Coordinates of C-alpha atoms and ligand atoms in Angstrom, one line a residue:
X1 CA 18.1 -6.7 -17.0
X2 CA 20.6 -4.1 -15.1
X3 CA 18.4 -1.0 -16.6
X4 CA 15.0 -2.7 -15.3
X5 CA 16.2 -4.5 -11.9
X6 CA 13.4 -7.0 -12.3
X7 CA 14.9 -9.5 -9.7
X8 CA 15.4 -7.1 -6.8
X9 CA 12.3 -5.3 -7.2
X10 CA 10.3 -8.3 -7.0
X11 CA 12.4 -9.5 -3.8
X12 CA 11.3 -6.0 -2.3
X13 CA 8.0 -6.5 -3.3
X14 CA 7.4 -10.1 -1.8
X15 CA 9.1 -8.8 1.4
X16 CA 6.5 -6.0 1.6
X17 CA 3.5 -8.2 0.5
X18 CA 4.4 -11.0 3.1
X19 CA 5.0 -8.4 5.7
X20 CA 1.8 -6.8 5.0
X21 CA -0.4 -10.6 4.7
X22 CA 1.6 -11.8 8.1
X23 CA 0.8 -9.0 10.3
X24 CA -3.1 -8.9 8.9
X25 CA -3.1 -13.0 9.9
X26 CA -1.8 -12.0 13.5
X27 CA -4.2 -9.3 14.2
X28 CA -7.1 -11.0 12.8
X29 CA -6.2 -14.6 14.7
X30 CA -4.7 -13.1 17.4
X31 CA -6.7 -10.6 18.7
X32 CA -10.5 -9.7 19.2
X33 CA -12.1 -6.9 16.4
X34 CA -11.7 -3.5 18.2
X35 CA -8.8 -4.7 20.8
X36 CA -6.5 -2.3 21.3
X37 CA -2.7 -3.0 22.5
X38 CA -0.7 0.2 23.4
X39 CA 3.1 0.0 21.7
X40 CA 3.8 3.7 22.4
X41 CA 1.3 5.1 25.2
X42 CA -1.5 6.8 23.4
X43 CA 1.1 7.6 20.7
X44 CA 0.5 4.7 18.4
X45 CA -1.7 1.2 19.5
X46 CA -2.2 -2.4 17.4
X47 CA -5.9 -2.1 17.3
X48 CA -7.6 -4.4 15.6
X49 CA -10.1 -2.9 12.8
X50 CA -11.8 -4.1 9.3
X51 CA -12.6 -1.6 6.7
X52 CA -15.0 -2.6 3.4
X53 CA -14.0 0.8 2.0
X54 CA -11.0 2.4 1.0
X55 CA -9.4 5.2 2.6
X56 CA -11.9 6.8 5.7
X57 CA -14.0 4.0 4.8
X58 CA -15.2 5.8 0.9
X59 CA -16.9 3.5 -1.5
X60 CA -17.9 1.1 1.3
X61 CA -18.8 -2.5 0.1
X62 CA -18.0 -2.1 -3.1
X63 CA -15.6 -5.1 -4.0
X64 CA -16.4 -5.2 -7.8
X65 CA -15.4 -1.2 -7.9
X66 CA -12.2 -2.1 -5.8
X67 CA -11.3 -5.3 -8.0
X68 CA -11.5 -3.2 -11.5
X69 CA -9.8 -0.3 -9.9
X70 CA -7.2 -2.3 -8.8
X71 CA -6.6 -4.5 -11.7
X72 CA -6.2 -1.5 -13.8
X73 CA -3.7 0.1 -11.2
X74 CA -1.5 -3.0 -11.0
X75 CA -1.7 -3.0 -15.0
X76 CA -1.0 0.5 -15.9
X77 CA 1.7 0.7 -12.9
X78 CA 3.7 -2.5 -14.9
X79 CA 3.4 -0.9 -18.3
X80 CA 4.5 2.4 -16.6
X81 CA 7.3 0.9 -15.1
X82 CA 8.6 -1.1 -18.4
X83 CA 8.0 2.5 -20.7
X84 CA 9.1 5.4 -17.8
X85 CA 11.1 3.5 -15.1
X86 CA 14.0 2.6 -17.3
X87 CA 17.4 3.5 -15.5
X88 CA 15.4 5.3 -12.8
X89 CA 15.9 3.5 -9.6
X90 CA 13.8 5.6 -7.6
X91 CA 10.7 5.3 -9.8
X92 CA 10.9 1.6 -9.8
X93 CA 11.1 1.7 -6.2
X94 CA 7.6 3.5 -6.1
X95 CA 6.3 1.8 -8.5
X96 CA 7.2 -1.6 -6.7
X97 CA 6.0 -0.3 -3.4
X98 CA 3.0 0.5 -5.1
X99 CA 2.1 -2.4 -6.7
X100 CA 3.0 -4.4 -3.4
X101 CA 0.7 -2.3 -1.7
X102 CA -2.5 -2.5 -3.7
X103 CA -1.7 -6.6 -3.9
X104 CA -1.8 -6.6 0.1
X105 CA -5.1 -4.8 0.4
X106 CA -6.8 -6.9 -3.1
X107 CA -5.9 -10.2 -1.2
X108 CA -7.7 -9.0 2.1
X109 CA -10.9 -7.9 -0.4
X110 CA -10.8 -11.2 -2.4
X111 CA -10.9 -13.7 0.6
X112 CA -12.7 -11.6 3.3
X113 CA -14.4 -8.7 0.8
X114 CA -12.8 -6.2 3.9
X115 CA -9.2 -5.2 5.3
X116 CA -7.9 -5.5 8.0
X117 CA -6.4 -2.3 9.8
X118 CA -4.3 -2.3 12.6
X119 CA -1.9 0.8 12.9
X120 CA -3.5 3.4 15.3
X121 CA -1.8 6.5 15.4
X122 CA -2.2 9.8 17.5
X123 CA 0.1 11.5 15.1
X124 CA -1.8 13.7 12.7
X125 CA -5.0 14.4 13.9
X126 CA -6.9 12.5 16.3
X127 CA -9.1 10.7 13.7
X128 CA -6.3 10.0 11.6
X129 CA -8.0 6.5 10.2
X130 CA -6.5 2.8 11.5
X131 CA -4.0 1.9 8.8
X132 CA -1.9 -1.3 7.9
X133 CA 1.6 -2.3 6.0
X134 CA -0.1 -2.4 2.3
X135 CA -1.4 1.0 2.9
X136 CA 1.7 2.7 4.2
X137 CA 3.5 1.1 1.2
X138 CA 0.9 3.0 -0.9
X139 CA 1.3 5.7 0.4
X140 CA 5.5 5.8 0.5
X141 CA 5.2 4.9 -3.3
X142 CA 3.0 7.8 -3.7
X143 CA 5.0 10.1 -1.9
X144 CA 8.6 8.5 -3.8
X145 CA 6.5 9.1 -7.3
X146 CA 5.7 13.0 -6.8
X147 CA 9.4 13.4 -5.2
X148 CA 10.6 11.3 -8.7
X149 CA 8.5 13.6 -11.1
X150 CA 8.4 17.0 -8.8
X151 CA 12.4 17.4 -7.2
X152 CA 14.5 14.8 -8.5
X153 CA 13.7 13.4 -11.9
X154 CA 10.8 15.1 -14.3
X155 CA 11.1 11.1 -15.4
X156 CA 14.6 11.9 -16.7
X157 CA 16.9 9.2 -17.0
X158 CA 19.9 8.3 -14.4
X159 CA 23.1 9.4 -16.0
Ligands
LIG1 C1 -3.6 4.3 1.3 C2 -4.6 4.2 0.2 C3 -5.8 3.5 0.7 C4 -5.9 2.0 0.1 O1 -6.0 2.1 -1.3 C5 -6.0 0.9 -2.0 O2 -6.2 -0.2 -1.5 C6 -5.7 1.0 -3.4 C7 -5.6 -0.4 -4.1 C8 -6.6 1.8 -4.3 C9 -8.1 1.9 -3.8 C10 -8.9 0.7 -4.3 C11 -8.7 3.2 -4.4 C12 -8.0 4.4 -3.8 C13 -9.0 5.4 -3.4 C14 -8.3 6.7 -3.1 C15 -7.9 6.8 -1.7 O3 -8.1 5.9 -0.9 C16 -7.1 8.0 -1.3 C17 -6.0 7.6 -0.4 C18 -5.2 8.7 0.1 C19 -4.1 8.2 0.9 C20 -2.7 8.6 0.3 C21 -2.2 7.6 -0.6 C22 -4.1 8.8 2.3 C23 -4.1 8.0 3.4 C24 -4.9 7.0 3.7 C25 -4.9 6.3 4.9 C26 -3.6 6.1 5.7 O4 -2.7 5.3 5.0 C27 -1.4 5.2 5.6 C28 -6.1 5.7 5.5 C29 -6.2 4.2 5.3 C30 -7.3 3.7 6.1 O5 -8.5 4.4 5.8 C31 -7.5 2.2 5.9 O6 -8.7 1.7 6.7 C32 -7.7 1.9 4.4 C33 -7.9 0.4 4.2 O7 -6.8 -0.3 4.7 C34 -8.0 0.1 2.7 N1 -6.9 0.8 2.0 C35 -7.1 1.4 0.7 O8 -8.2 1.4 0.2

């Protein structure tokens, strides 16, 4: 159990999941599609936004692609996680955030066949696309993974 941390993975992972599932229910119940509420100035707004696609709207309407795709992430990121992530903290941390992530974002495709998008940020480049919790979870897990393999761990296991 210690070398896996099952439990508080999964607590991290429900937090993120319900985090990610109540903000989407706000934004969709709470405000009109294309409302926009400034939190920081220009800086970053609460805009409310679907998306049928996947990242800058690619593969656009095409739930059946999205359903296998993530079915076989969610699969292959457990089995990775019970044959790499032993003892590695950090791995099982992206891996978790990961898995949370593409969970938020199959939800929104099962029951609506879009996502809802909300984060709108005048950070990177103007057209930086409207974002949400499940996608910024993807993409921290993606960012923990290369740090695991590339800096810190080559996968090696926690002394
Ligand atoms: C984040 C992955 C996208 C997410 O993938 C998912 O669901 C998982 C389950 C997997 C997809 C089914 C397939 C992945 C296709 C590859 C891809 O997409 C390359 C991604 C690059 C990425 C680095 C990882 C950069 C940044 C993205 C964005 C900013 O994220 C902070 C823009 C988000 C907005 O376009 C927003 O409208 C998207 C909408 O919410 C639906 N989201 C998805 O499809």
């Amino acid at each position: 159990m210690k070398q896996y941390r099952i439990l508080p993975m999964a607590v991290v992972g429900i937090i993120v999941l319900a985090i990610d599932q109540l903000t989407k229910y706000l934004v969709a119940t709470r405000m009109e599609l294309g409302e926009s509420i400034p939190v920081l100035g220009e800086f970053f707004k609460i805009t409310s936004h679907r998306n049928s696609g996947a990242a800058w709207g690619m593969f656009e309407g095409r739930m059946m692609f999205f359903y296998i795709i993530t079915v076989f992430v969610v699969i292959f990121l457990a089995y990775f996680y019970k044959t790499e992530a032993k003892n590695n903290l950090l791995m099982q941390l992206g891996i978790t955030l990961l898995i949370s992530g593409a969970l938020g974002n199959f939800i929104d495709r099962l029951l609506f066949q879009e996502v809802v998008d909300f984060a709108d940020v005048l950070l990177i480049t103007y057209d930086f696309p409207i974002f949400n919790v499940a996608d910024s979870a993807l993409t921290v897990g993606v960012i923990i993974m290369l740090i695991e393999v590339f800096i810190t761990g080559r996968g090696k296991e926690e002394k």
